[in-house]
Short mmCIF file of C-alpha atoms in Angstrom, two decimals:
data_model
loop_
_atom_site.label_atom_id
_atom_site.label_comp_id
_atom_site.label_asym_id
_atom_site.label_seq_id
_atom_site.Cartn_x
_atom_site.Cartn_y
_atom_site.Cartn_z
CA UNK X 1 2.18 -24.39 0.67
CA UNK X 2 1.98 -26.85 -2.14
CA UNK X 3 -1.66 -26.67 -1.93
CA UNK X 4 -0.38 -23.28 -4.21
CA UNK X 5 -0.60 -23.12 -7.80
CA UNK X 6 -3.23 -24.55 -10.32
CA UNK X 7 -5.45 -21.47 -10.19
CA UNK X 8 -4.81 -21.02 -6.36
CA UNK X 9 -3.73 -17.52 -5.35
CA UNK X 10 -2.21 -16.69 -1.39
CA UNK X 11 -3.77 -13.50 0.07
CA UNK X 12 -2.74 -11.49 2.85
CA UNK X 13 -2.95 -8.20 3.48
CA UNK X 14 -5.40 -7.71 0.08
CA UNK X 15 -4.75 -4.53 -0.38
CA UNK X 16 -3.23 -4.90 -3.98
CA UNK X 17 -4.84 -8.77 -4.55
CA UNK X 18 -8.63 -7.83 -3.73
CA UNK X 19 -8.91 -5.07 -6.30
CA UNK X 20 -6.97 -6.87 -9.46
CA UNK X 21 -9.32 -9.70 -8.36
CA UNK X 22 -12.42 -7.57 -8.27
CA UNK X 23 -10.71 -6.40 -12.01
CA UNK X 24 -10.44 -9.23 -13.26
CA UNK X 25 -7.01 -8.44 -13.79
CA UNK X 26 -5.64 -11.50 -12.08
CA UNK X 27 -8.07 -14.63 -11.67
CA UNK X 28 -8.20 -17.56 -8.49
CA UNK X 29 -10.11 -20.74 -8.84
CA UNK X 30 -8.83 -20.81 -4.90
CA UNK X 31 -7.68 -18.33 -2.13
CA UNK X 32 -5.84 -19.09 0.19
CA UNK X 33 -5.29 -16.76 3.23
CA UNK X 34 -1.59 -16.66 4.28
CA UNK X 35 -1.63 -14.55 7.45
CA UNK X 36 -1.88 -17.39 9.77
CA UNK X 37 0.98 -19.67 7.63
CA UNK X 38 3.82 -16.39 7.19
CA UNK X 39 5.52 -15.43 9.04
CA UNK X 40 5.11 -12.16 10.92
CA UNK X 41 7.28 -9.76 13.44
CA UNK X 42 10.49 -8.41 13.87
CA UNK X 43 13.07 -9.93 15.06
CA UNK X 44 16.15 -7.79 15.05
CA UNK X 45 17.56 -7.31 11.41
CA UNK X 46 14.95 -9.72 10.14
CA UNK X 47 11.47 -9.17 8.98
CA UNK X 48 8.59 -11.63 9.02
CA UNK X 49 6.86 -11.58 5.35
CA UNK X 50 3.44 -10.77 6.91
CA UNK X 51 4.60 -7.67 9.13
CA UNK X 52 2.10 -4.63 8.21
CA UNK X 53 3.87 -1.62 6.90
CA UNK X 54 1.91 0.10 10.12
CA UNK X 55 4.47 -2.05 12.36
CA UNK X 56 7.54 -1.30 10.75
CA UNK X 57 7.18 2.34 10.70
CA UNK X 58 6.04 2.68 13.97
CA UNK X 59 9.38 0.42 15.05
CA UNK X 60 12.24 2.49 16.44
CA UNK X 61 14.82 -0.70 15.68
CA UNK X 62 13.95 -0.09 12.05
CA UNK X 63 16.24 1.78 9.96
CA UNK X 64 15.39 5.30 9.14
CA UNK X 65 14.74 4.89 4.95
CA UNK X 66 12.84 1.27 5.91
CA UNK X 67 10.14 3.55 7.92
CA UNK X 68 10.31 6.05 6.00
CA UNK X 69 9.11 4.26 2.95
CA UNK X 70 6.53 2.70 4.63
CA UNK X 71 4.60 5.67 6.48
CA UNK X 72 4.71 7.79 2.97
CA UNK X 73 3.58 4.83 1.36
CA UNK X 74 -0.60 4.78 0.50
CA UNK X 75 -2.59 5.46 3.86
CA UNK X 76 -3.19 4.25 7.39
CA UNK X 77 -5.92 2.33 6.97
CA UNK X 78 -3.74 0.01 4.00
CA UNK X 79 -0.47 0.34 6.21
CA UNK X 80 -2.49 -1.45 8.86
CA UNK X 81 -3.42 -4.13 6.29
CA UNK X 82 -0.59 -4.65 3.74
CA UNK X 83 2.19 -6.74 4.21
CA UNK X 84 6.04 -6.23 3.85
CA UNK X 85 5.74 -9.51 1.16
CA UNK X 86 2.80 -8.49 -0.44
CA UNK X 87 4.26 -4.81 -1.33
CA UNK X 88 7.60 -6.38 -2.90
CA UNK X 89 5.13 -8.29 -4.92
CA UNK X 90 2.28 -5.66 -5.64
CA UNK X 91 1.63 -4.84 -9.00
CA UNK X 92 2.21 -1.72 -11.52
CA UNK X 93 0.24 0.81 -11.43
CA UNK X 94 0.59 1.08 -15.18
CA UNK X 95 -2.75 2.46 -16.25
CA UNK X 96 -2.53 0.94 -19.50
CA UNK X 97 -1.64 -2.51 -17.63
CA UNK X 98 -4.80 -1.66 -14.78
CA UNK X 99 -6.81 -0.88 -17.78
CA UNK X 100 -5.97 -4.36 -19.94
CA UNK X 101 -5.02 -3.02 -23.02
CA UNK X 102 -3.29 -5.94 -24.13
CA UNK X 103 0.42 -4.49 -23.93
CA UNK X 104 3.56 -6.63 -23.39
CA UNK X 105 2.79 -7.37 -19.70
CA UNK X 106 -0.64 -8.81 -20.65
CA UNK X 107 1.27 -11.22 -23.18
CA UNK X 108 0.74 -8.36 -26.47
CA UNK X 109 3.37 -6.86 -28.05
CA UNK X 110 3.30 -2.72 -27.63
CA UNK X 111 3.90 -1.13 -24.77
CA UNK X 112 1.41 1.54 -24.86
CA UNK X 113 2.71 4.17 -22.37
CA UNK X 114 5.72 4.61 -24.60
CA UNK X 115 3.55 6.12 -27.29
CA UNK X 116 1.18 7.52 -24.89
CA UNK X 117 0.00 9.61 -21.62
CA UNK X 118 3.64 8.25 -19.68
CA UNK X 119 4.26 10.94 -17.13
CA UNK X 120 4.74 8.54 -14.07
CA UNK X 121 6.52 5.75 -16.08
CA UNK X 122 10.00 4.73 -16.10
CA UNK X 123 13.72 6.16 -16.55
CA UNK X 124 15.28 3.33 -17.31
CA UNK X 125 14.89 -0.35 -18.69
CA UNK X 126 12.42 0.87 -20.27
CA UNK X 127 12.65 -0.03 -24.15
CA UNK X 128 10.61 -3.30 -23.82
CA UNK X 129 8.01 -2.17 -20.89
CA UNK X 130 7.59 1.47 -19.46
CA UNK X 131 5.94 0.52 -16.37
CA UNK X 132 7.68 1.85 -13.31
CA UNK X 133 7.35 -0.15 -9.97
CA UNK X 134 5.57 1.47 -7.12
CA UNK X 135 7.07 -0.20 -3.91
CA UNK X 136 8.38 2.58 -1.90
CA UNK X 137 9.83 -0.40 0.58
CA UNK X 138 11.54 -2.06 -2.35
CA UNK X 139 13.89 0.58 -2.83
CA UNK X 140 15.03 1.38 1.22
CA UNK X 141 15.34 -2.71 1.47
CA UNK X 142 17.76 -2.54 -2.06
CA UNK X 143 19.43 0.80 0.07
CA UNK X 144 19.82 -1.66 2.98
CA UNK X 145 21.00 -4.52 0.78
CA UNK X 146 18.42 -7.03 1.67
CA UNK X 147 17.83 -10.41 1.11
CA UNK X 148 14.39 -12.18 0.52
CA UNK X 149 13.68 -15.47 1.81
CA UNK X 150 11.37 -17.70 0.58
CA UNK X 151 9.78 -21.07 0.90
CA UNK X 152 12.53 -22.39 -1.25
CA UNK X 153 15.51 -20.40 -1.41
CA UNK X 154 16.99 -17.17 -0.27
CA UNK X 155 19.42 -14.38 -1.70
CA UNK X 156 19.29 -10.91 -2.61
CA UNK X 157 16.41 -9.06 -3.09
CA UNK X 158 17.48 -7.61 -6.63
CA UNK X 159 17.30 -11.08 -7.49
CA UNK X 160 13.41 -11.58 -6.76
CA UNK X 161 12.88 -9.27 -9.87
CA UNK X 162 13.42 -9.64 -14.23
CA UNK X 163 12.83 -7.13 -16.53
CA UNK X 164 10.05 -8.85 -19.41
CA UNK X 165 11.13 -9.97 -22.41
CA UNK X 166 9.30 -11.57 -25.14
CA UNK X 167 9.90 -15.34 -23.33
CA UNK X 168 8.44 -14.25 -20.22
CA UNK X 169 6.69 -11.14 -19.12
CA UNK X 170 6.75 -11.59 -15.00
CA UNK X 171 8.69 -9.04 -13.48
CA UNK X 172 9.32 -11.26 -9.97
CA UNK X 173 11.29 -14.53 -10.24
CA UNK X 174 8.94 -16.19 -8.19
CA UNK X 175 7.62 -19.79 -8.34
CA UNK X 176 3.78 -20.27 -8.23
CA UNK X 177 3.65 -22.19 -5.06
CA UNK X 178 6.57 -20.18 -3.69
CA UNK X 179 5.66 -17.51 -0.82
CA UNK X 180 8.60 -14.97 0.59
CA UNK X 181 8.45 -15.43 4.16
CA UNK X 182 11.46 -13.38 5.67
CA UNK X 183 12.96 -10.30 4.47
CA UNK X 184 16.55 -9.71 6.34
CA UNK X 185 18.21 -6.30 5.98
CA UNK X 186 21.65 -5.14 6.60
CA UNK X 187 21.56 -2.53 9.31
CA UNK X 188 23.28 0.77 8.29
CA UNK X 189 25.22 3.92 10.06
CA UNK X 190 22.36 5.93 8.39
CA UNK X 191 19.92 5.87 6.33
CA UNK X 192 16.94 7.90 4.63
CA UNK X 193 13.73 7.66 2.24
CA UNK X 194 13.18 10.76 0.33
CA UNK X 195 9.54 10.57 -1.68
CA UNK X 196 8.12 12.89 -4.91
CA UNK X 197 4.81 12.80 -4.97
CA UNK X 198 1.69 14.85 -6.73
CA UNK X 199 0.51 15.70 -3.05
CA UNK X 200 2.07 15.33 0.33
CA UNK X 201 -0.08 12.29 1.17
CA UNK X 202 -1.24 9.27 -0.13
CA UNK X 203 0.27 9.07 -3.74
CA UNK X 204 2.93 6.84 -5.72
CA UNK X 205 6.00 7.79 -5.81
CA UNK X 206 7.10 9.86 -8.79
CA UNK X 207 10.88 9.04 -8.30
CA UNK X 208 11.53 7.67 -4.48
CA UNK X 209 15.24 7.61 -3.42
CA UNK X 210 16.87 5.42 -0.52
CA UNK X 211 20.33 5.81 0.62
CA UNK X 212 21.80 3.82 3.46
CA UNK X 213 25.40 4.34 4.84
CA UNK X 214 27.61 1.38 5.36
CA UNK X 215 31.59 1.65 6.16
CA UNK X 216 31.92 0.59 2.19
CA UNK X 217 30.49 3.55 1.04
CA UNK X 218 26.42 4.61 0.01
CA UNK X 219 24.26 2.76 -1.32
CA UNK X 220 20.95 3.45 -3.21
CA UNK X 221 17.83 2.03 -4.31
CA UNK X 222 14.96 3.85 -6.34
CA UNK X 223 11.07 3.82 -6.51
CA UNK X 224 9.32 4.52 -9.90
CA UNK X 225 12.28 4.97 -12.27
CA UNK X 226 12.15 1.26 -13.99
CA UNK X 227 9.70 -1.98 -14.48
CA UNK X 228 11.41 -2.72 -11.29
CA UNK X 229 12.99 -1.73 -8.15
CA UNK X 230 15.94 0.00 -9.15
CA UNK X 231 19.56 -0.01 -7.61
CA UNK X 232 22.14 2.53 -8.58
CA UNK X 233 25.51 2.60 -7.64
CA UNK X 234 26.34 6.02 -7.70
CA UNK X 235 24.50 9.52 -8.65
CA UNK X 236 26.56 8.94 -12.19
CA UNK X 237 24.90 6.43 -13.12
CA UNK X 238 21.92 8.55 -13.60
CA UNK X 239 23.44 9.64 -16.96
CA UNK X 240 22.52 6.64 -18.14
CA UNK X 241 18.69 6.92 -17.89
CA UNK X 242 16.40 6.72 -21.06
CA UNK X 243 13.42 9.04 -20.35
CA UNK X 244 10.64 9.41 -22.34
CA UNK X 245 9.38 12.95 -23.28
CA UNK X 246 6.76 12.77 -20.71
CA UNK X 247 9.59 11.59 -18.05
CA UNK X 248 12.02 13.71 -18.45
CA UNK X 249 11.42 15.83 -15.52
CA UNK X 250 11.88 12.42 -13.31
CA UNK X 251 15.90 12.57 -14.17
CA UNK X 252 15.82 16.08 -12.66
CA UNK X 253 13.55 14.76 -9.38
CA UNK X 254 15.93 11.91 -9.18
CA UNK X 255 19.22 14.21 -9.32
CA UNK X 256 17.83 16.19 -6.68
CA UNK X 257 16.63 13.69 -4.00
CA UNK X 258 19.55 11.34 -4.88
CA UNK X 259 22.15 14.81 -3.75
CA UNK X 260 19.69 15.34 -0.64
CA UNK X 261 19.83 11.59 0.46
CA UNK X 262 23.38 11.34 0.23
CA UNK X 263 23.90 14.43 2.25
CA UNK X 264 21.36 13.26 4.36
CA UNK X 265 23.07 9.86 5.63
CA UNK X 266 26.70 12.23 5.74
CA UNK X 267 27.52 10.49 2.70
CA UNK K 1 -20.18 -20.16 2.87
CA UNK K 2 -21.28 -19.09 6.31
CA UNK K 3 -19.02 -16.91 8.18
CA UNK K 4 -19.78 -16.09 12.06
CA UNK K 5 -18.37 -12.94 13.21
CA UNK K 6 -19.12 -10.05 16.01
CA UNK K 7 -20.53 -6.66 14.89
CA UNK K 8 -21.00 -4.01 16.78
CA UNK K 9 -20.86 -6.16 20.11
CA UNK K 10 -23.39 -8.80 18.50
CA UNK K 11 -22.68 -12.30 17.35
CA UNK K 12 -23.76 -12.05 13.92
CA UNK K 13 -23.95 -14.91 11.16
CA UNK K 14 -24.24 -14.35 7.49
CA UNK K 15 -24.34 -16.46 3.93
CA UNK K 16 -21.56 -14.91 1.70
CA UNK K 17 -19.82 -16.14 -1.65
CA UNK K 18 -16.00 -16.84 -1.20
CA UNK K 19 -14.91 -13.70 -2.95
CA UNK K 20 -17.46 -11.30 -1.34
CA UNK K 21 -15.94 -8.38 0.90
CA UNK K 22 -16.92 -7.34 4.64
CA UNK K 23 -18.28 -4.25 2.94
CA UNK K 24 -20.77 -6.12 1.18
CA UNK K 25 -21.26 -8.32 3.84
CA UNK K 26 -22.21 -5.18 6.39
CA UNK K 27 -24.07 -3.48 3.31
CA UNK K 28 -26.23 -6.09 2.06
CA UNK K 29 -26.48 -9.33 4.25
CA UNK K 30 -26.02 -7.61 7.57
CA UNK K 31 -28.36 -4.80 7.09
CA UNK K 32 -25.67 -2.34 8.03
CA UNK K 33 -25.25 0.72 5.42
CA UNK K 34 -23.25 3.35 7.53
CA UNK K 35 -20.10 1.76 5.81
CA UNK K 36 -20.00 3.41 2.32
CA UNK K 37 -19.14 2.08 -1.24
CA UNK K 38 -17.60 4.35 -2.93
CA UNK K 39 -14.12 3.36 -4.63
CA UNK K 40 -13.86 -0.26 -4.17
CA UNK K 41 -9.92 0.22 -4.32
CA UNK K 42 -9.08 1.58 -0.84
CA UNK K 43 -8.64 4.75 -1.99
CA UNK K 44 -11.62 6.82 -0.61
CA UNK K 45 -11.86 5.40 2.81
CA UNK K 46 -15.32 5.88 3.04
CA UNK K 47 -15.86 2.26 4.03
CA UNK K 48 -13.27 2.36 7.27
CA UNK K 49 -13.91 -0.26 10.05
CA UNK K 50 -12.11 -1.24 12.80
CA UNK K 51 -11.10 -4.88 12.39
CA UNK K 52 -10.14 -6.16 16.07
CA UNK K 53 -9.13 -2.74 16.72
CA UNK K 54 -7.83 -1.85 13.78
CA UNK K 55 -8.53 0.45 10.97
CA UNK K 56 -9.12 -0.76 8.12
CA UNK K 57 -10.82 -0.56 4.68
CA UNK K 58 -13.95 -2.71 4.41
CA UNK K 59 -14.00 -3.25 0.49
CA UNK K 60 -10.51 -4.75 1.06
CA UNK K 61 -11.26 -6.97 3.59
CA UNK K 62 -12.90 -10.21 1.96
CA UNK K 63 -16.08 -11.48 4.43
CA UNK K 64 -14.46 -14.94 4.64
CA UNK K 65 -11.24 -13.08 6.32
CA UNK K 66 -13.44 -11.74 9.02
CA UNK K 67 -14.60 -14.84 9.69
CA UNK K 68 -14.46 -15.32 13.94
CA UNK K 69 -13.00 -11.81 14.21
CA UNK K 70 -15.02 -8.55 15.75
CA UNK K 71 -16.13 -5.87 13.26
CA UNK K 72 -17.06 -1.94 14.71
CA UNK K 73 -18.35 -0.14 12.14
CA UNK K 74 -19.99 3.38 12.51
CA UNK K 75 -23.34 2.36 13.43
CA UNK K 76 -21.48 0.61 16.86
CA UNK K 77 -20.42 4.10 17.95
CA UNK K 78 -23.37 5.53 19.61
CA UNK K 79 -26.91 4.57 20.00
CA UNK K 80 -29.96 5.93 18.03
CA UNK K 81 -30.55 9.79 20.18
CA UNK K 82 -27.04 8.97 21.93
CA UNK K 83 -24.25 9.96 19.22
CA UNK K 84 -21.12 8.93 19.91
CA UNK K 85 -18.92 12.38 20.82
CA UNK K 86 -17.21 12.39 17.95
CA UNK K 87 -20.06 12.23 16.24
CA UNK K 88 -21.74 15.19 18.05
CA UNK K 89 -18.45 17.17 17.25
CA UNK K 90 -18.94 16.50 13.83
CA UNK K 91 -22.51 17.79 13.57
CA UNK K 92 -20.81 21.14 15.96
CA UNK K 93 -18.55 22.03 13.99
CA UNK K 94 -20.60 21.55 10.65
CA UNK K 95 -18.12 19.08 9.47
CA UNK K 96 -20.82 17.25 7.07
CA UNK K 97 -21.25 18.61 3.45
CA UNK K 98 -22.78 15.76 1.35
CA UNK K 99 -22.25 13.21 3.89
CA UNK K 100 -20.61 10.22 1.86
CA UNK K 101 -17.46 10.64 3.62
CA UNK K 102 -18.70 11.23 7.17
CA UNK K 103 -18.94 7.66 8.52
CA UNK K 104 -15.80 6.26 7.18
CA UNK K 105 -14.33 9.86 8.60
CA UNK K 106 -15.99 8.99 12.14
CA UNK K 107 -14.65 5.38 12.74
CA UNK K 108 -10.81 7.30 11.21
CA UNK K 109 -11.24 9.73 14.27
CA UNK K 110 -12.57 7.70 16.68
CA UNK K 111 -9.27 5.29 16.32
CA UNK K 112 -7.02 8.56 16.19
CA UNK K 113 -8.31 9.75 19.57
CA UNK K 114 -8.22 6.25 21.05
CA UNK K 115 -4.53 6.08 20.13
CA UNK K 116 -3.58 9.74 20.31
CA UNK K 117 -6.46 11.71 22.91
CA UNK K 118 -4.65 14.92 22.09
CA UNK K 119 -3.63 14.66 18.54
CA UNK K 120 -1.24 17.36 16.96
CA UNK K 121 -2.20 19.22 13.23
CA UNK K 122 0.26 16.77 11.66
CA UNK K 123 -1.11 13.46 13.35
CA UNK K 124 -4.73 14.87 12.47
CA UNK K 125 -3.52 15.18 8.87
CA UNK K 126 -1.65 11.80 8.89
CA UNK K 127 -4.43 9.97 10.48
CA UNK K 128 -7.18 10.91 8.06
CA UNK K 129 -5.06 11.04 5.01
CA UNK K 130 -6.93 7.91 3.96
CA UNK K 131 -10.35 9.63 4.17
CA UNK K 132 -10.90 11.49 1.33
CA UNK K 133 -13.92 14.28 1.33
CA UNK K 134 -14.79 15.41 -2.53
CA UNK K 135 -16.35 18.64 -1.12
CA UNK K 136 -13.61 19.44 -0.32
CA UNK K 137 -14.60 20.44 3.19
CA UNK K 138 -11.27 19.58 5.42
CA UNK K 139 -10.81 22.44 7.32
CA UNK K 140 -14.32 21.80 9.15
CA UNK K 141 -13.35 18.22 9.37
CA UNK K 142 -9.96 19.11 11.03
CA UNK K 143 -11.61 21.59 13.50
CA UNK K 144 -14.59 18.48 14.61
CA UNK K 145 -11.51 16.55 15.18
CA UNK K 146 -10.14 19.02 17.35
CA UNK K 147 -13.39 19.71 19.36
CA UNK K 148 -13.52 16.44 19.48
CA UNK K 149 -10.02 15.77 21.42
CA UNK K 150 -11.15 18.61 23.62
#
């Protein structure tokens, strides 16, 4: 592992990696493939970094919003290849940011979507950086209060993500030689992924919602509202979203599948 | 670098650059050009192998990964004047328009039969969802699949 860093990048399932490569969105002097050195399997509540997304939702022991998320996310053939790890760390699908224009991500200092085409961007948080993060399986693991560990530390998963600011523009607190290698998740009464997308199949989410029953109450955790995975605490605290004209609509998806998922886990 | 791999059955060897992918690989060094290249992002599916067993996307996969591991790609399903039965069902029920998609289609319905021999609407849907067809021409795609599981 500390072979990582100085131009080295780890690869494992590739399925986000291979094309920013090809890009030349993100650069490697050196890659190193990680699916012999991670971790991989389940192992009751806990979740080897390299598990495919194909294993986990084909797992009955996995919680209903955890499965969810991963058989509506992308398609079979990149369930079968991408990794739990690598989709808490896949990129935005900003087009802007896929594109290069130089906004704040990229080290400039606009945030082009904001003035721009926006109409899959983010809710909230997003004054410095519209993008709005795509992992479907970042939200159910916030639902189901989850904790990432890594090769130096573990704690909550809302803690592997920042919001950019003009001192640092990564959205994951992660160090360069540092690889997540379990994820561990809280198991729930109930739980439930609810996806808006532009077609059934195959698409990012437009606003994903996870809730997960515990005996203290619901919790939730949201795909493509924010720069990053985004926890709420309750329905209410949807009034405090800051769409953008062209993401307006996304508080009304949001309302909607955050009253179904609730109902949902008898919430 | 020189990667050593099976394909189709055979023990093949090839000369690739680090950050070269299977697809490539098959295409160009291996002389195999059923696989198609068509989005490079894993969004079109029209470059689906199985990987030891499993389907995958071939522009995804870099050739170094698939070093010492076994590759089927479409031309490993049948034999020249011996198509594979899926393959026959596709030409039956006139599943081909242009053609790009066909292949990576093939291998995507060959693994859902070997997993699921009598697939339902919904696992037909689900299992090609990755294969996408810009003519448009599903509904003869869905009904080869069907003859095919007959």
């Amino acid at each position: 592992m500390g072979a990582l860093g100085n131009g080295t990048r780890g690869l494992a399932g590739g399925t986000d990696l291979v094309p920013l490569l090809r890009d030349g969105l993100v650069a490697a002097d050196r890659l190193v493939d990680l699916r012999r050195v991670i971790p991989s399997g389940i192992d009751g509540t806990a979740i080897g970094a390299g598990t495919t997304l194909a294993e986990l939702e084909a797992d009955p022991q996995i919680p209903d919003a955890l499965r969810e998320a991963c058989r509506l996310a992308a398609s079979p053939q990149l369930r079968n290849m991408g990794t739990i790890g690598g989709n808490l760390l896949q990129a935005t699908r900003c087009w802007y940011w896929r594109l290069n224009y130089p906004c704040r991500l990229h080290g400039g200092d606009v945030c082009h979507a904001r003035e721009g085409q926006h109409r899959e961007h983010a809710i909230f948080a997003n004054d410095y950086c519209a993008s709005a993060h795509p992992s479907d399986v970042a939200a159910a693991l916030l639902a189901l209060d989850a904790t990432v560990e890594t090769t130096r530390a573990a704690g909550p998963l809302a803690g592997l993500y920042r919001l950019p600011d003009d001192h640092d523009r990564n959205l994951v607190d992660l160090g360069a030689d540092e690889l997540i290698t379990r994820i561990h998740y809280e198991r729930p009464e109930q739980s439930v992924y609810l996806k808006a997308m532009d077609r059934k199949r195959w698409a990012f989410a437009l606003v994903g919602v996870a809730a997960a029953r515990y005996d203290d109450g619901v919790r939730l955790g949201l795909a493509g509202v924010a720069p990053i995975p985004w926890r709420l605490a309750s329905l209410d605290d949807l009034e405090q979203a800051t769409p953008l004209p062209g993401t307006a609509y996304k508080l009304e998806l949001a309302r909607a599948l955050g009253r179904r998922a609730i109902a949902a886990v008898g919430g | 670098m020189k990667i050593e791999l099976t394909v189709n059955g055979e023990q093949r060897e090839a000369d690739v650059w680090e950050g070269e992918s299977l697809l490539f690989a098959l295409r160009e060094k291996l002389g195999l050009p059923g696989s198609k290249n068509a989005c490079e992002q894993g969004e079109c599916g029209s470059c689906s192998v199985l990987l030891d067993g499993t389907l995958v996307c071939a522009c995804l996969v870099l050739a170094a990964q698939a070093d010492g591991h076994d590759v089927v790609t479409v031309e490993g399903l049948g034999a020249t004047g011996e198509p594979h039965p899926v393959q026959e069902a596709f030409v039956e029920a006139g599943a081909v328009q242009c053609g790009f998609c066909t292949p990576g289609l093939v291998v995507a319905t060959v693994d859902l039969l070997a997993h699921s021999p009598q697939p339902s609407e919904d696992e037909i849907r689900e299992a090609l969802s990755g294969n996408l067809c810009r003519c448009t021409g599903y509904a003869k795609i869905f009904d080869a699949v069907r003859l095919a599981a007959q």
